[in-house]
Coordinates of C-alpha atoms in Angstrom, one line a residue:
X3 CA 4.7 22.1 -16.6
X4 CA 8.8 23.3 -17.2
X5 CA 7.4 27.0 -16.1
X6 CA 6.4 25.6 -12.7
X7 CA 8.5 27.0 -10.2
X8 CA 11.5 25.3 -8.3
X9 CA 13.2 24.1 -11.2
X10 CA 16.3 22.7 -9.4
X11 CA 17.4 20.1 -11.6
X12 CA 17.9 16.2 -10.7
X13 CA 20.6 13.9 -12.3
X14 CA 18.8 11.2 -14.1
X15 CA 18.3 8.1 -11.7
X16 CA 19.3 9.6 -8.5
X17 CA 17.1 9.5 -5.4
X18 CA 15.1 12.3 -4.2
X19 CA 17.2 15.0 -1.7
X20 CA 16.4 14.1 2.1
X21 CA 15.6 10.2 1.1
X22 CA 17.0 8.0 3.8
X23 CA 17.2 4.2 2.9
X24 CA 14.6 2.0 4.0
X25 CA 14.3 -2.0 5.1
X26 CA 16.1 -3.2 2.2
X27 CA 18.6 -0.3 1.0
X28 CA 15.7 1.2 -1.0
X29 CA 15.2 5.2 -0.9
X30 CA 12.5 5.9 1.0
X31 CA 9.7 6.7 -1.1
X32 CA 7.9 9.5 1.5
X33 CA 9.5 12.6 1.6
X34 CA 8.9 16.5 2.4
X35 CA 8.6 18.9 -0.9
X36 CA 9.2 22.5 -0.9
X37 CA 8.0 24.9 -4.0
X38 CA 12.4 25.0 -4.7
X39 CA 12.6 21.4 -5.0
X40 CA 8.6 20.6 -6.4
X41 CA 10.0 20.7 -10.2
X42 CA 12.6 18.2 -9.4
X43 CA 11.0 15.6 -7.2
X44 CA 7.6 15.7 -8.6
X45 CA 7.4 16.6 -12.3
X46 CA 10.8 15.2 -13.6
X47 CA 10.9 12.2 -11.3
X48 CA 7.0 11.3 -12.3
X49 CA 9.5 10.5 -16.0
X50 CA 10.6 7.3 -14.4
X51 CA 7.7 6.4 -11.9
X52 CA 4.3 7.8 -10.5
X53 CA 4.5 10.4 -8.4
X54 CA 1.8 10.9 -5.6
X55 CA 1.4 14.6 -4.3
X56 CA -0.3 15.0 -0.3
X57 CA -0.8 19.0 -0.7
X58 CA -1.9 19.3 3.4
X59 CA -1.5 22.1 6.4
X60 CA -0.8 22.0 9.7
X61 CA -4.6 22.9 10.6
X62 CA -6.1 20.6 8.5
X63 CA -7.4 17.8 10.4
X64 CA -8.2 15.0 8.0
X65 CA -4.9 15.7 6.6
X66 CA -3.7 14.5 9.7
X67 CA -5.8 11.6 9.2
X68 CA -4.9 10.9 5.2
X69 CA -1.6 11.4 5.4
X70 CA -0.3 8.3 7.4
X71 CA -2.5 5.8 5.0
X72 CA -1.1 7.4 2.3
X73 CA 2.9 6.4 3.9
X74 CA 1.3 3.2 4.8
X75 CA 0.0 2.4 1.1
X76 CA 3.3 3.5 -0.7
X77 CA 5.8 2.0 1.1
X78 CA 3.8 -1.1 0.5
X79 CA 4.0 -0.4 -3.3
X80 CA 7.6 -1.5 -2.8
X81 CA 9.1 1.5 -4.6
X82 CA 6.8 1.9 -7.6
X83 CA 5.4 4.7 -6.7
X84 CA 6.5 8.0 -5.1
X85 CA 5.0 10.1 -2.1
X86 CA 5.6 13.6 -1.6
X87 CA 4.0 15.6 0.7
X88 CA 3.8 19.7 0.4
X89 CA 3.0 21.9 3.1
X90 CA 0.9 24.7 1.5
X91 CA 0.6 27.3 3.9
X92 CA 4.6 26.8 4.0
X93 CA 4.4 27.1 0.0
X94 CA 2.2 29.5 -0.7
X95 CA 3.8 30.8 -4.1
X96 CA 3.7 27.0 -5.2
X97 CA 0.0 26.8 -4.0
X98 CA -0.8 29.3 -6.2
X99 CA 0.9 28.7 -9.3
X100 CA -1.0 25.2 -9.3
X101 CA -4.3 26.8 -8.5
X102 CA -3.8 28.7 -11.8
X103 CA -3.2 26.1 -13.7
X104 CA -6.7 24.2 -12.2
X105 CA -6.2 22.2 -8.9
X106 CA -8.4 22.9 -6.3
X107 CA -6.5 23.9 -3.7
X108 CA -8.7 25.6 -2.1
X109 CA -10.2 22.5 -0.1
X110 CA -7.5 19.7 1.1
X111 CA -6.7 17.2 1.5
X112 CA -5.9 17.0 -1.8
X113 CA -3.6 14.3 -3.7
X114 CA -2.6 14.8 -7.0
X115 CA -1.1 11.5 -9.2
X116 CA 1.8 13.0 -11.4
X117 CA 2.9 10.6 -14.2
X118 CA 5.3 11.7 -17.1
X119 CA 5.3 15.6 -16.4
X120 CA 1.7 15.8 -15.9
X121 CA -1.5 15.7 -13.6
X122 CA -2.9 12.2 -14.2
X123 CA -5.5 11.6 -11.5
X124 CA -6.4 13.4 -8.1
X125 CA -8.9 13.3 -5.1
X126 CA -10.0 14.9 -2.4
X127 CA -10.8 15.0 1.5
X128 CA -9.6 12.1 3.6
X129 CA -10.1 8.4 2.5
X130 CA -10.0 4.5 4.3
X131 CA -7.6 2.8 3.0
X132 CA -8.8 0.3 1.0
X133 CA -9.8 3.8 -1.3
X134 CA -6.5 5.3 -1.2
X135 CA -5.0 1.7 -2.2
X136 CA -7.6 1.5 -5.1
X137 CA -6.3 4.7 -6.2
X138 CA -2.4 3.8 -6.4
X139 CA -3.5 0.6 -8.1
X140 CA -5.0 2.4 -11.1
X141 CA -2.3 4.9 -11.2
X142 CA 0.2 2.3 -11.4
X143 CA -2.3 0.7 -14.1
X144 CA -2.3 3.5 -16.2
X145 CA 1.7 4.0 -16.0
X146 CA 2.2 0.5 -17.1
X147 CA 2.5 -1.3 -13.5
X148 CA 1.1 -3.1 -10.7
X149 CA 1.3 -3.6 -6.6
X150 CA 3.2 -6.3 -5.6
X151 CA 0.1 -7.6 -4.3
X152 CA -1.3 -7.6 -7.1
X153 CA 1.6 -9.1 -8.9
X154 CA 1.9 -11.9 -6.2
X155 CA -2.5 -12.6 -6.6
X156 CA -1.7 -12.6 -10.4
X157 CA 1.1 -15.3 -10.1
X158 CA -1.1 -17.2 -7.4
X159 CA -4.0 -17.3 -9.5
X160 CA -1.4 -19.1 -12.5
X161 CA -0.1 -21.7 -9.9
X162 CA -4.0 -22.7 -9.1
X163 CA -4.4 -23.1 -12.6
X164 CA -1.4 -25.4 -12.9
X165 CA -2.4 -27.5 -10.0
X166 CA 0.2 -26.1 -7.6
X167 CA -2.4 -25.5 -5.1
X168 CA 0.0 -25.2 -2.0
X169 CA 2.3 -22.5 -4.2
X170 CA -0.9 -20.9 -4.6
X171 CA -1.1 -20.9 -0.8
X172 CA 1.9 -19.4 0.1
X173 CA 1.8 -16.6 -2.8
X174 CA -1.8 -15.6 -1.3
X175 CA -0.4 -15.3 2.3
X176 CA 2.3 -13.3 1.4
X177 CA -0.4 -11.1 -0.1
X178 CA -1.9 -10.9 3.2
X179 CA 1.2 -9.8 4.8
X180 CA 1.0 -6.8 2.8
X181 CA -2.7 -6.3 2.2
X182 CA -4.9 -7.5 5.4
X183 CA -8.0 -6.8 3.5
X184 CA -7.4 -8.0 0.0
X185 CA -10.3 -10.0 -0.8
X186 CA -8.8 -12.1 -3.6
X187 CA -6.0 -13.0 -1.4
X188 CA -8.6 -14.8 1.4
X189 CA -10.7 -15.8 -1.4
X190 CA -8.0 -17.8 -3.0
X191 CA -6.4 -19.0 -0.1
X192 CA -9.3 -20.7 0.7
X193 CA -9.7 -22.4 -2.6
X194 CA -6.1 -23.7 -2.6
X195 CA -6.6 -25.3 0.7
X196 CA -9.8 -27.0 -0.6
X197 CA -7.7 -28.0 -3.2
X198 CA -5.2 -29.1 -0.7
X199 CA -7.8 -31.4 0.7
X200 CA -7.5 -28.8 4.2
X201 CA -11.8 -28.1 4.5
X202 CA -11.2 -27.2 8.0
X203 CA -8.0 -25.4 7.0
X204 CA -10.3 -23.0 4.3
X205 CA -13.1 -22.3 6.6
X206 CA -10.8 -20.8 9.2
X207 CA -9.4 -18.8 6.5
X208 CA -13.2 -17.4 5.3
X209 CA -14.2 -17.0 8.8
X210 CA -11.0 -15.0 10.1
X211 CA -11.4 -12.7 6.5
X212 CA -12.2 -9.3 8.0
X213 CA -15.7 -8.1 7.9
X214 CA -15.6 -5.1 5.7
X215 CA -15.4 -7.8 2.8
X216 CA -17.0 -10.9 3.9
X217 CA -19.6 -9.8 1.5
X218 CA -17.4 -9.6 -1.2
X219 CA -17.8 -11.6 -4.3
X220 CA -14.1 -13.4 -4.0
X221 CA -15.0 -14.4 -0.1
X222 CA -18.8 -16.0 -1.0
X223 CA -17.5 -17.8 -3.9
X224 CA -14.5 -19.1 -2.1
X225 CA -17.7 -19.9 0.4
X226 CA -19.7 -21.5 -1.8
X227 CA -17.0 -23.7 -3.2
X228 CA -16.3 -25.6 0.0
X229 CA -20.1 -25.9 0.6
X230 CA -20.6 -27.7 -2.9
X231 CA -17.1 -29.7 -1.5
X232 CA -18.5 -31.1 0.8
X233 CA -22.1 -31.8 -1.1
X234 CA -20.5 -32.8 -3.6
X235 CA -18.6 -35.4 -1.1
X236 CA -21.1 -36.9 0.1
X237 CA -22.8 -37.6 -3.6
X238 CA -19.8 -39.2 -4.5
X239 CA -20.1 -42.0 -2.0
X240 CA -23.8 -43.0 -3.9
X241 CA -22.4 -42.1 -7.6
X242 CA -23.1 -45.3 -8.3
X243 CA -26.3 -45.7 -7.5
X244 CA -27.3 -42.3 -8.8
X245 CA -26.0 -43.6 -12.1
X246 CA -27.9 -46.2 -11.8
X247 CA -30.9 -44.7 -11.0
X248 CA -30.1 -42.0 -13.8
X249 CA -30.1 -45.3 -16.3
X250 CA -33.0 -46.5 -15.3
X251 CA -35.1 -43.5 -15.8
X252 CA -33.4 -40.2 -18.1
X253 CA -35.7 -37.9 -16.5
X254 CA -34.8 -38.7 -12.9
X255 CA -33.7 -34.8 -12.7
X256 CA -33.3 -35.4 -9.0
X257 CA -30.5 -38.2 -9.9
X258 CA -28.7 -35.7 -12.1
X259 CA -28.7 -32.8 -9.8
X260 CA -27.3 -35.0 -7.4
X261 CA -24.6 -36.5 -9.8
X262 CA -23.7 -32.6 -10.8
X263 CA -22.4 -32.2 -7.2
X264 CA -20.4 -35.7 -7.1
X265 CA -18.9 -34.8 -10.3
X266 CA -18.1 -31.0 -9.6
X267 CA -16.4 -32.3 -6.4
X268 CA -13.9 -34.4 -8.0
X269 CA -13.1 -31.4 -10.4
X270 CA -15.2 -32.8 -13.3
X271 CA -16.5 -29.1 -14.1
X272 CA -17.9 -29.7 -17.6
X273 CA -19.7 -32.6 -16.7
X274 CA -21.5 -31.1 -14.0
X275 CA -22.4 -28.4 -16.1
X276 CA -23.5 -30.9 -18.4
X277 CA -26.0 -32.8 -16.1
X278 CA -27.3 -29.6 -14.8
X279 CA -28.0 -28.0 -18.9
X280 CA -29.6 -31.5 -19.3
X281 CA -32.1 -30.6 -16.4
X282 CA -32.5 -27.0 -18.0
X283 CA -33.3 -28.4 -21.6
X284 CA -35.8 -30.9 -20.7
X285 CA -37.6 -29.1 -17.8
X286 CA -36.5 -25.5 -17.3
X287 CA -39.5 -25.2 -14.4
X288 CA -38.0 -28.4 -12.9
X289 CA -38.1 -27.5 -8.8
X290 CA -38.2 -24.4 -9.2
X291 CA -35.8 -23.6 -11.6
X292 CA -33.2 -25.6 -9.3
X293 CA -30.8 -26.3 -12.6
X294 CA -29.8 -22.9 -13.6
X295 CA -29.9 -21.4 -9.8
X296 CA -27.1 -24.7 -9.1
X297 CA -25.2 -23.4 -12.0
X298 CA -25.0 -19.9 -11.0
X299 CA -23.5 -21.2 -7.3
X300 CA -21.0 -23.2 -9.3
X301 CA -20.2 -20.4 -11.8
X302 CA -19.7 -18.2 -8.3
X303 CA -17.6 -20.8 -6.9
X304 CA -15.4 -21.7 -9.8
X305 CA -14.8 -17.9 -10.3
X306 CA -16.6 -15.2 -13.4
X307 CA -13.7 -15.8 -15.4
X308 CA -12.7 -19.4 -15.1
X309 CA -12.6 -21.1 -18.7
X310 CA -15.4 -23.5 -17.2
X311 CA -17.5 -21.0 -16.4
X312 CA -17.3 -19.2 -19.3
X313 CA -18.5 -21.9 -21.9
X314 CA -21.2 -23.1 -19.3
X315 CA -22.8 -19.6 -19.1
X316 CA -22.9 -19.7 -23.1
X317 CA -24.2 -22.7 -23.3
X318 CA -27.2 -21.9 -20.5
X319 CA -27.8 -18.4 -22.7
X320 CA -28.2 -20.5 -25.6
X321 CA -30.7 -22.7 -23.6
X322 CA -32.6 -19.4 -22.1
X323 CA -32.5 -17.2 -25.1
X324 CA -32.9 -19.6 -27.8

């Protein structure tokens, strides 16, 4: 794109003209663009980081409606990502040039993702936020980056797994802070306060999630987990009698399923799975197929990608498609 018009040129590393300092002594990373300046603050400086581009007009009414999410989302981002917004009734020359080279002008909103000197991503027409922050996310995922939110669930998830559940706890509500919505955030503050031993303390976090994603699949797992909790609490007081019954007679598959939940609640995972498989192997039909539904709960509340999980599903495929 060097032909594109506006090709003032900007020392390596410096801000953007007209970018006062935000909360922190950062640039801010929203600012107006002209067709003089568009070369410098949008195709060179998309070198060093991702560049989003609101092309908008006074007239346009879900521009007026996109265009504060947009602020909203990349001031967020914590200055990993750029915003500038172009006026193109204001630009017209500039408006042109790019329509030449294939954006579609012709209907905005439109928001084009510059990265390394060139066109990376775009959409059009306005979108909810949750949308507009999926899109930055996978810009900054193909430029090599992340959110900070995503950075901070990432580092959450690696204290859970260390057994720093109350870390975990306060790296998911800072996520919060920044992303009110983020499901993986209420998800796995919940699970750390099971972990914690705070029941009460997860259920008000699952039932003050918001309710565009209380169906998500991070909030009904994190849901299901403190169910089997607490049934899994309650089998523990009569392990030893289910053991005992389970000794006495193999194929008491009601003993085992019972024993499954005592055993997942004191974070004996394999071994649950283990009982549960049992049940599957010797009597698949066994209350209506009560084994493998149990064991698609715990996979759900134990999380898809959970080591656990993983070599209990191969082991029940084995057991189904054997």
């Amino acid at each position: 794109m060097d032909y594109i018009i506006g090709q003032t040129p900007r020392p390596a590393g410096s801000a953007p003209a007209g970018s006062p300092p935000i909360a922190g002594g950062r640039p801010d990373p929203v600012m107006e663009g002209t067709q003089n300046t568009f070369m410098r603050d949008v195709v060179d400086a998309s070198r060093e980081m991702p560049v989003l581009v609101d092309f908008w007009a006074t007239w346009c009414k879900p521009c007026t409606q996109l265009t504060p999410v947009l602020e909203k989302v990349v001031r967020a981002a914590g200055g990993r990502v750029r915003l500038v917004k172009v006026d193109v009734d204001a630009n017209r020359a500039l408006a042109q040039q790019l329509t030449q080279i294939g954006l579609p002008l012709q209907s905005i909103p439109l928001v084009a993702a510059f990265w390394q000197g060139q066109i990376l991503d775009l959409f059009q027409g306005a979108k909810p936020e949750s949308e507009v922050r999926r899109f930055v996310e996978n810009v900054l995922k193909s430029a090599g980056g992340a959110l900070p939110a995503a950075d901070l669930v990432e580092a959450a998830h690696k204290e859970m797994e260390e057994g720093r559940a109350e870390a975990a706890a306060g790296l998911f509500s800072q996520v919060l802070e920044i992303e009110p919505e983020n499901p993986a955030a209420w998800g796995g503050l919940a699970r750390a306060l099971i972990e914690m031993g705070d029941e009460e303390g997860a259920e008000t976090a699952l039932n003050d999630a918001p309710a565009s994603i209380a169906n998500h699949a991070e909030i009904t797992g994190a849901k299901d987990a403190l169910e089997l909790k607490r049934e899994g609490r309650k089998a523990a007081e009569e392990a030893e009698g289910i053991r005992a019954r389970i000794t006495a007679n193999p194929k008491d598959y009601a003993a085992r399923f019972e024993l499954a939940a005592a055993l997942n609640a004191a974070g004996k995972r394999a071994e649950a799975a283990d009982e549960l498989l049992t049940i599957m192997k010797e009597d698949r039909a066994w209350n209506d197929d009560a084994a493998r539904k149990q064991l698609i709960r715990l996979f759900e509340a134990w999380g898809q990608t959970d080591p656990d999980t993983v070599a209990a599903r191969r082991r029940m495929s084995s057991l189904l498609f054997s």
